[in-house]
Short mmCIF file of N, CA and C in Angstrom, two decimals:
data_model
loop_
_atom_site.label_atom_id
_atom_site.label_comp_id
_atom_site.label_asym_id
_atom_site.label_seq_id
_atom_site.Cartn_x
_atom_site.Cartn_y
_atom_site.Cartn_z
N MET A 1 -72.33 -109.48 0.40
CA MET A 1 -72.18 -109.87 -0.92
C MET A 1 -70.99 -109.14 -1.56
N THR A 2 -70.84 -107.86 -1.19
CA THR A 2 -69.74 -107.08 -1.74
C THR A 2 -68.45 -107.56 -1.24
N LEU A 3 -68.35 -108.04 0.07
CA LEU A 3 -67.10 -108.61 0.61
C LEU A 3 -66.75 -109.90 -0.04
N ALA A 4 -67.71 -110.74 -0.32
CA ALA A 4 -67.38 -111.95 -1.06
C ALA A 4 -66.87 -111.65 -2.43
N LEU A 5 -67.52 -110.67 -3.18
CA LEU A 5 -67.00 -110.38 -4.56
C LEU A 5 -65.61 -109.78 -4.36
N ALA A 6 -65.35 -108.96 -3.46
CA ALA A 6 -64.02 -108.37 -3.30
C ALA A 6 -62.91 -109.44 -3.06
N LEU A 7 -63.22 -110.33 -2.29
CA LEU A 7 -62.32 -111.50 -2.00
C LEU A 7 -62.16 -112.31 -3.30
N LEU A 8 -63.29 -112.64 -4.01
CA LEU A 8 -63.08 -113.30 -5.34
C LEU A 8 -62.19 -112.60 -6.30
N ILE A 9 -62.56 -111.26 -6.38
CA ILE A 9 -61.67 -110.52 -7.25
C ILE A 9 -60.16 -110.54 -6.91
N GLY A 10 -59.87 -110.42 -5.67
CA GLY A 10 -58.52 -110.52 -5.07
C GLY A 10 -57.92 -111.94 -5.52
N VAL A 11 -58.71 -112.93 -5.31
CA VAL A 11 -58.13 -114.26 -5.69
C VAL A 11 -57.87 -114.37 -7.16
N LEU A 12 -58.80 -113.90 -7.95
CA LEU A 12 -58.59 -114.06 -9.49
C LEU A 12 -57.49 -113.19 -9.86
N PHE A 13 -57.27 -112.03 -9.24
CA PHE A 13 -56.11 -111.18 -9.67
C PHE A 13 -54.83 -111.95 -9.35
N THR A 14 -54.79 -112.54 -8.10
CA THR A 14 -53.59 -113.27 -7.77
C THR A 14 -53.24 -114.42 -8.56
N ILE A 15 -54.32 -115.27 -8.84
CA ILE A 15 -54.20 -116.32 -9.76
C ILE A 15 -53.68 -115.86 -11.22
N ALA A 16 -54.27 -114.88 -11.66
CA ALA A 16 -53.93 -114.41 -13.06
C ALA A 16 -52.43 -113.91 -13.10
N LEU A 17 -52.07 -113.06 -12.08
CA LEU A 17 -50.70 -112.61 -12.00
C LEU A 17 -49.70 -113.70 -11.96
N TYR A 18 -50.08 -114.70 -11.14
CA TYR A 18 -49.13 -115.90 -11.04
C TYR A 18 -48.98 -116.61 -12.24
N LEU A 19 -50.14 -116.82 -12.99
CA LEU A 19 -50.02 -117.52 -14.28
C LEU A 19 -49.29 -116.61 -15.34
N MET A 20 -49.47 -115.43 -15.28
CA MET A 20 -48.89 -114.59 -16.30
C MET A 20 -47.34 -114.53 -16.13
N MET A 21 -46.77 -114.91 -14.98
CA MET A 21 -45.35 -114.87 -14.71
C MET A 21 -44.75 -116.23 -14.99
N ARG A 22 -45.48 -117.12 -15.53
CA ARG A 22 -44.89 -118.46 -15.88
C ARG A 22 -44.14 -118.40 -17.23
N ARG A 23 -43.38 -119.47 -17.56
CA ARG A 23 -42.64 -119.53 -18.77
C ARG A 23 -43.39 -119.99 -19.85
N ASN A 24 -44.55 -120.67 -19.60
CA ASN A 24 -45.21 -121.34 -20.68
C ASN A 24 -46.19 -120.44 -21.22
N LEU A 25 -46.26 -120.29 -22.54
CA LEU A 25 -47.17 -119.34 -23.24
C LEU A 25 -48.66 -119.64 -23.06
N VAL A 26 -48.99 -120.93 -22.87
CA VAL A 26 -50.50 -121.31 -22.68
C VAL A 26 -50.84 -120.77 -21.22
N LYS A 27 -49.98 -120.93 -20.30
CA LYS A 27 -50.33 -120.45 -18.98
C LYS A 27 -50.45 -118.95 -18.90
N VAL A 28 -49.69 -118.18 -19.66
CA VAL A 28 -49.79 -116.77 -19.80
C VAL A 28 -51.12 -116.40 -20.41
N LEU A 29 -51.56 -117.19 -21.34
CA LEU A 29 -52.86 -116.89 -22.04
C LEU A 29 -53.99 -117.11 -21.03
N ILE A 30 -53.91 -118.23 -20.40
CA ILE A 30 -54.90 -118.53 -19.37
C ILE A 30 -55.00 -117.37 -18.24
N GLY A 31 -53.83 -116.87 -17.85
CA GLY A 31 -53.77 -115.89 -16.89
C GLY A 31 -54.34 -114.54 -17.53
N LEU A 32 -54.18 -114.36 -18.79
CA LEU A 32 -54.77 -113.14 -19.30
C LEU A 32 -56.32 -113.31 -19.47
N ILE A 33 -56.76 -114.35 -19.62
CA ILE A 33 -58.24 -114.61 -19.65
C ILE A 33 -58.79 -114.47 -18.25
N ILE A 34 -58.19 -115.01 -17.25
CA ILE A 34 -58.68 -114.83 -15.89
C ILE A 34 -58.54 -113.37 -15.32
N LEU A 35 -57.56 -112.70 -15.83
CA LEU A 35 -57.37 -111.29 -15.42
C LEU A 35 -58.49 -110.39 -16.00
N SER A 36 -58.86 -110.69 -17.25
CA SER A 36 -60.03 -109.97 -17.90
C SER A 36 -61.33 -110.21 -17.19
N ASN A 37 -61.49 -111.53 -16.71
CA ASN A 37 -62.73 -111.76 -15.94
C ASN A 37 -62.70 -111.11 -14.49
N ALA A 38 -61.48 -111.04 -14.02
CA ALA A 38 -61.35 -110.24 -12.66
C ALA A 38 -61.68 -108.84 -12.76
N ILE A 39 -61.20 -108.20 -13.88
CA ILE A 39 -61.52 -106.79 -14.10
C ILE A 39 -62.95 -106.53 -14.41
N ASN A 40 -63.61 -107.47 -15.13
CA ASN A 40 -65.04 -107.32 -15.30
C ASN A 40 -65.86 -107.47 -13.96
N LEU A 41 -65.37 -108.39 -13.20
CA LEU A 41 -66.16 -108.41 -11.82
C LEU A 41 -65.84 -107.15 -10.95
N PHE A 42 -64.68 -106.57 -11.13
CA PHE A 42 -64.32 -105.40 -10.48
C PHE A 42 -65.25 -104.09 -10.83
N ILE A 43 -65.40 -104.07 -12.16
CA ILE A 43 -66.21 -102.91 -12.77
C ILE A 43 -67.56 -103.29 -12.32
N PHE A 44 -68.10 -104.46 -12.35
CA PHE A 44 -69.46 -104.79 -11.92
C PHE A 44 -69.67 -104.44 -10.49
N THR A 45 -68.69 -104.66 -9.53
CA THR A 45 -68.75 -104.40 -8.15
C THR A 45 -68.87 -102.89 -7.91
N LEU A 46 -68.08 -102.12 -8.75
CA LEU A 46 -68.09 -100.71 -8.56
C LEU A 46 -69.42 -100.03 -8.90
N GLY A 47 -70.28 -100.72 -9.80
CA GLY A 47 -71.50 -100.16 -10.11
C GLY A 47 -72.61 -100.40 -8.98
N ARG A 48 -72.16 -100.83 -7.86
CA ARG A 48 -73.02 -101.09 -6.64
C ARG A 48 -74.29 -101.95 -7.16
N LEU A 49 -74.28 -103.13 -6.44
CA LEU A 49 -75.26 -104.02 -6.77
C LEU A 49 -76.64 -103.59 -6.08
N VAL A 50 -77.59 -103.60 -6.95
CA VAL A 50 -79.02 -103.13 -6.44
C VAL A 50 -79.98 -104.21 -7.11
N ARG A 51 -80.60 -105.05 -6.21
CA ARG A 51 -81.46 -106.10 -6.77
C ARG A 51 -82.92 -105.57 -7.05
N GLY A 52 -83.38 -106.01 -8.18
CA GLY A 52 -84.68 -105.66 -8.57
C GLY A 52 -85.10 -104.29 -8.97
N ARG A 53 -84.06 -103.45 -9.26
CA ARG A 53 -84.31 -102.09 -9.57
C ARG A 53 -83.61 -101.81 -10.98
N PRO A 54 -84.19 -102.05 -11.93
CA PRO A 54 -83.63 -101.90 -13.32
C PRO A 54 -83.70 -100.32 -13.63
N PRO A 55 -82.72 -99.79 -14.42
CA PRO A 55 -82.66 -98.43 -14.59
C PRO A 55 -83.70 -97.98 -15.64
N LEU A 56 -84.95 -98.17 -15.41
CA LEU A 56 -86.02 -97.73 -16.34
C LEU A 56 -86.83 -96.68 -15.72
N ILE A 57 -87.15 -95.69 -16.60
CA ILE A 57 -88.10 -94.64 -15.94
C ILE A 57 -89.47 -95.00 -16.11
N PRO A 58 -90.16 -95.16 -15.00
CA PRO A 58 -91.63 -95.44 -15.03
C PRO A 58 -92.45 -94.56 -15.90
N ALA A 59 -93.63 -95.08 -16.28
CA ALA A 59 -94.57 -94.20 -17.11
C ALA A 59 -95.08 -93.04 -16.31
N GLY A 60 -95.18 -91.98 -16.85
CA GLY A 60 -95.51 -90.68 -16.13
C GLY A 60 -94.39 -89.99 -15.40
N GLU A 61 -93.19 -90.57 -15.28
CA GLU A 61 -92.08 -90.04 -14.54
C GLU A 61 -91.22 -89.32 -15.39
N THR A 62 -90.32 -88.35 -15.01
CA THR A 62 -89.34 -87.74 -15.93
C THR A 62 -87.92 -88.18 -15.56
N ALA A 63 -87.71 -88.75 -14.32
CA ALA A 63 -86.45 -89.22 -13.94
C ALA A 63 -86.46 -90.46 -13.19
N LEU A 64 -85.33 -91.06 -12.94
CA LEU A 64 -85.21 -92.32 -12.26
C LEU A 64 -85.37 -92.00 -10.82
N GLN A 65 -85.90 -92.94 -10.05
CA GLN A 65 -86.08 -92.75 -8.56
C GLN A 65 -84.99 -93.71 -7.97
N PRO A 66 -84.10 -93.20 -7.10
CA PRO A 66 -83.20 -94.06 -6.50
C PRO A 66 -83.87 -94.98 -5.42
N PRO A 67 -83.21 -96.11 -5.05
CA PRO A 67 -81.95 -96.74 -5.66
C PRO A 67 -82.32 -97.51 -6.89
N TYR A 68 -81.41 -97.37 -7.81
CA TYR A 68 -81.54 -98.18 -9.11
C TYR A 68 -80.14 -98.61 -9.45
N ALA A 69 -80.09 -99.76 -10.40
CA ALA A 69 -78.87 -100.29 -10.82
C ALA A 69 -78.28 -99.33 -11.94
N ASP A 70 -76.99 -99.05 -11.71
CA ASP A 70 -76.36 -98.15 -12.64
C ASP A 70 -76.14 -98.90 -14.05
N PRO A 71 -76.54 -98.39 -15.15
CA PRO A 71 -76.41 -99.08 -16.37
C PRO A 71 -75.07 -98.90 -16.98
N LEU A 72 -74.24 -97.91 -16.68
CA LEU A 72 -72.96 -97.74 -17.24
C LEU A 72 -71.89 -98.90 -17.01
N PRO A 73 -71.78 -99.39 -15.76
CA PRO A 73 -70.87 -100.45 -15.56
C PRO A 73 -71.32 -101.74 -16.37
N GLN A 74 -72.67 -101.91 -16.47
CA GLN A 74 -73.05 -103.10 -17.19
C GLN A 74 -72.71 -102.89 -18.79
N ALA A 75 -72.88 -101.69 -19.32
CA ALA A 75 -72.53 -101.56 -20.73
C ALA A 75 -71.01 -101.79 -20.91
N LEU A 76 -70.22 -101.20 -19.97
CA LEU A 76 -68.75 -101.36 -20.07
C LEU A 76 -68.33 -102.81 -19.99
N ILE A 77 -68.93 -103.56 -19.12
CA ILE A 77 -68.62 -104.98 -18.95
C ILE A 77 -68.93 -105.68 -20.25
N LEU A 78 -70.09 -105.35 -20.87
CA LEU A 78 -70.49 -106.04 -22.08
C LEU A 78 -69.46 -105.74 -23.31
N THR A 79 -68.99 -104.45 -23.29
CA THR A 79 -68.05 -104.06 -24.26
C THR A 79 -66.82 -104.70 -23.96
N ALA A 80 -66.39 -105.02 -22.70
CA ALA A 80 -65.05 -105.47 -22.35
C ALA A 80 -65.06 -107.06 -22.60
N ILE A 81 -66.34 -107.66 -22.48
CA ILE A 81 -66.38 -109.07 -22.78
C ILE A 81 -66.10 -109.35 -24.39
N VAL A 82 -66.71 -108.47 -25.17
CA VAL A 82 -66.50 -108.67 -26.61
C VAL A 82 -65.05 -108.40 -26.90
N ILE A 83 -64.42 -107.30 -26.28
CA ILE A 83 -63.04 -107.01 -26.70
C ILE A 83 -62.11 -108.05 -26.19
N SER A 84 -62.34 -108.61 -24.95
CA SER A 84 -61.48 -109.65 -24.45
C SER A 84 -61.64 -111.01 -25.27
N PHE A 85 -62.81 -111.23 -25.86
CA PHE A 85 -62.93 -112.39 -26.74
C PHE A 85 -62.10 -112.27 -28.00
N GLY A 86 -62.12 -111.08 -28.55
CA GLY A 86 -61.32 -110.80 -29.68
C GLY A 86 -59.82 -110.87 -29.43
N VAL A 87 -59.34 -110.33 -28.34
CA VAL A 87 -58.00 -110.41 -27.81
C VAL A 87 -57.54 -111.84 -27.64
N THR A 88 -58.50 -112.62 -26.96
CA THR A 88 -58.16 -113.98 -26.73
C THR A 88 -58.08 -114.86 -28.00
N ALA A 89 -58.96 -114.62 -28.85
CA ALA A 89 -58.90 -115.32 -30.22
C ALA A 89 -57.57 -114.94 -30.93
N PHE A 90 -57.22 -113.77 -30.97
CA PHE A 90 -56.01 -113.28 -31.55
C PHE A 90 -54.79 -113.90 -30.92
N ALA A 91 -54.79 -113.96 -29.61
CA ALA A 91 -53.53 -114.53 -28.82
C ALA A 91 -53.51 -116.00 -29.07
N ILE A 92 -54.57 -116.64 -29.19
CA ILE A 92 -54.54 -118.09 -29.47
C ILE A 92 -54.05 -118.31 -30.77
N ALA A 93 -54.48 -117.55 -31.85
CA ALA A 93 -53.89 -117.76 -33.21
C ALA A 93 -52.42 -117.41 -33.22
N LEU A 94 -52.00 -116.34 -32.49
CA LEU A 94 -50.61 -116.04 -32.50
C LEU A 94 -49.75 -117.07 -31.75
N MET A 95 -50.32 -117.62 -30.64
CA MET A 95 -49.52 -118.67 -29.90
C MET A 95 -49.43 -119.90 -30.70
N ARG A 96 -50.52 -120.29 -31.50
CA ARG A 96 -50.49 -121.45 -32.25
C ARG A 96 -49.47 -121.30 -33.48
N GLN A 97 -49.48 -120.16 -34.07
CA GLN A 97 -48.50 -119.87 -35.14
C GLN A 97 -47.04 -119.90 -34.64
N ALA A 98 -46.83 -119.30 -33.59
CA ALA A 98 -45.48 -119.24 -32.98
C ALA A 98 -44.97 -120.63 -32.66
N TYR A 99 -45.84 -121.53 -32.09
CA TYR A 99 -45.46 -122.86 -31.72
C TYR A 99 -45.15 -123.76 -33.03
N GLN A 100 -45.97 -123.41 -34.04
CA GLN A 100 -45.73 -124.13 -35.32
C GLN A 100 -44.55 -123.76 -35.93
N VAL A 101 -44.13 -122.52 -35.93
CA VAL A 101 -42.92 -122.07 -36.64
C VAL A 101 -41.63 -122.36 -35.87
N LEU A 102 -41.75 -122.02 -34.58
CA LEU A 102 -40.59 -122.10 -33.64
C LEU A 102 -40.49 -123.44 -33.00
N GLY A 103 -41.55 -124.15 -32.83
CA GLY A 103 -41.48 -125.48 -32.15
C GLY A 103 -41.36 -125.41 -30.66
N THR A 104 -41.82 -124.26 -30.11
CA THR A 104 -41.66 -124.11 -28.62
C THR A 104 -42.66 -123.18 -28.08
N SER A 105 -43.06 -123.45 -26.80
CA SER A 105 -43.91 -122.45 -26.19
C SER A 105 -43.34 -121.82 -24.96
N ASP A 106 -42.05 -122.09 -24.78
CA ASP A 106 -41.31 -121.61 -23.62
C ASP A 106 -40.86 -120.19 -23.94
N LEU A 107 -41.23 -119.32 -23.12
CA LEU A 107 -40.99 -117.90 -23.30
C LEU A 107 -39.36 -117.54 -23.27
N ASN A 108 -38.72 -118.28 -22.49
CA ASN A 108 -37.26 -118.01 -22.51
C ASN A 108 -36.60 -118.35 -23.93
N GLU A 109 -37.13 -119.45 -24.43
CA GLU A 109 -36.58 -119.82 -25.75
C GLU A 109 -37.08 -118.86 -26.89
N LEU A 110 -38.30 -118.29 -26.72
CA LEU A 110 -38.83 -117.36 -27.64
C LEU A 110 -38.01 -116.02 -27.62
N ARG A 111 -37.48 -115.70 -26.58
CA ARG A 111 -36.63 -114.41 -26.46
C ARG A 111 -35.33 -114.45 -27.39
N ASP A 112 -34.91 -115.64 -27.53
CA ASP A 112 -33.70 -115.86 -28.44
C ASP A 112 -34.04 -115.40 -29.86
N THR A 113 -33.21 -114.41 -30.32
CA THR A 113 -33.60 -113.93 -31.63
C THR A 113 -32.92 -114.76 -32.74
N ASP A 114 -31.99 -115.66 -32.38
CA ASP A 114 -31.33 -116.48 -33.44
C ASP A 114 -31.95 -117.78 -33.62
N ILE A 115 -33.16 -118.04 -33.27
CA ILE A 115 -33.94 -119.22 -33.52
C ILE A 115 -34.28 -119.28 -35.09
N GLN A 116 -33.89 -120.34 -35.74
CA GLN A 116 -34.37 -120.33 -37.07
C GLN A 116 -35.67 -121.14 -37.15
N PRO A 117 -36.51 -120.54 -37.77
CA PRO A 117 -37.85 -121.32 -37.94
C PRO A 117 -37.66 -122.54 -38.86
N ARG A 118 -38.60 -123.41 -38.52
CA ARG A 118 -38.47 -124.86 -39.18
C ARG A 118 -38.70 -124.67 -40.72
N TYR A 119 -39.34 -123.70 -41.20
CA TYR A 119 -39.58 -123.66 -42.63
C TYR A 119 -38.44 -122.89 -43.42
N HIS A 120 -37.59 -122.35 -42.57
CA HIS A 120 -36.41 -121.52 -43.19
C HIS A 120 -35.62 -122.39 -44.07
N PRO A 121 -35.10 -121.89 -45.25
CA PRO A 121 -34.40 -122.82 -46.06
C PRO A 121 -33.04 -123.25 -45.46
N ASP A 122 -32.36 -122.53 -44.58
CA ASP A 122 -31.18 -122.98 -44.09
C ASP A 122 -31.35 -123.67 -42.77
N TYR A 123 -32.53 -124.12 -42.39
CA TYR A 123 -32.79 -124.83 -41.15
C TYR A 123 -32.02 -126.07 -41.04
N HIS A 124 -32.19 -127.02 -42.15
CA HIS A 124 -31.59 -128.32 -42.16
C HIS A 124 -30.04 -128.18 -42.44
N HIS A 125 -29.75 -127.10 -43.09
CA HIS A 125 -28.33 -126.89 -43.50
C HIS A 125 -27.55 -126.52 -42.30
N ALA A 126 -28.11 -125.68 -41.30
CA ALA A 126 -27.41 -125.32 -40.17
C ALA A 126 -27.30 -126.49 -39.19
N GLU A 127 -28.24 -127.54 -39.27
CA GLU A 127 -28.09 -128.65 -38.35
C GLU A 127 -27.01 -129.52 -38.93
N SER A 128 -26.88 -129.63 -40.15
CA SER A 128 -25.85 -130.56 -40.75
C SER A 128 -24.47 -130.07 -40.53
N GLU A 129 -24.24 -128.64 -40.45
CA GLU A 129 -22.90 -128.07 -40.26
C GLU A 129 -22.59 -128.41 -38.86
N GLU A 130 -23.41 -128.39 -37.86
CA GLU A 130 -23.03 -128.72 -36.43
C GLU A 130 -22.71 -130.04 -36.31
N GLU A 131 -23.27 -130.98 -37.07
CA GLU A 131 -22.90 -132.41 -37.00
C GLU A 131 -21.60 -132.82 -37.66
N GLY A 132 -21.17 -131.90 -38.44
CA GLY A 132 -19.93 -132.06 -39.19
C GLY A 132 -20.07 -132.66 -40.64
N HIS A 133 -21.17 -132.56 -41.19
CA HIS A 133 -21.45 -133.12 -42.52
C HIS A 133 -21.13 -132.00 -43.66
#
């Protein structure tokens, strides 16, 4: 089971890094989502999978009896899921706004600092000067 999860984590990391190196902003965002899932699986695997042994202290005992499931990775993963959801929502809003303002999702075009947004007052004026009007 651990070997299968290790292979799955490796495949997810590979796919995520491949997508994050693309020029399209949507593919970068999908790569970011896949990367966060790969990291969550990695943390889950580090917690050592133990079936049927919740980290609960039985009645009359003072400590946990091994083997038991480690609750810390589970808590970290739950927190990471909430944080990655917030980051993803922010990235989607930012990507949508950048596309609406600049009219492109190509990262090479977004690097250009001379792009005039569509709502800029000189946007149409600059186009008419290039045409010779």
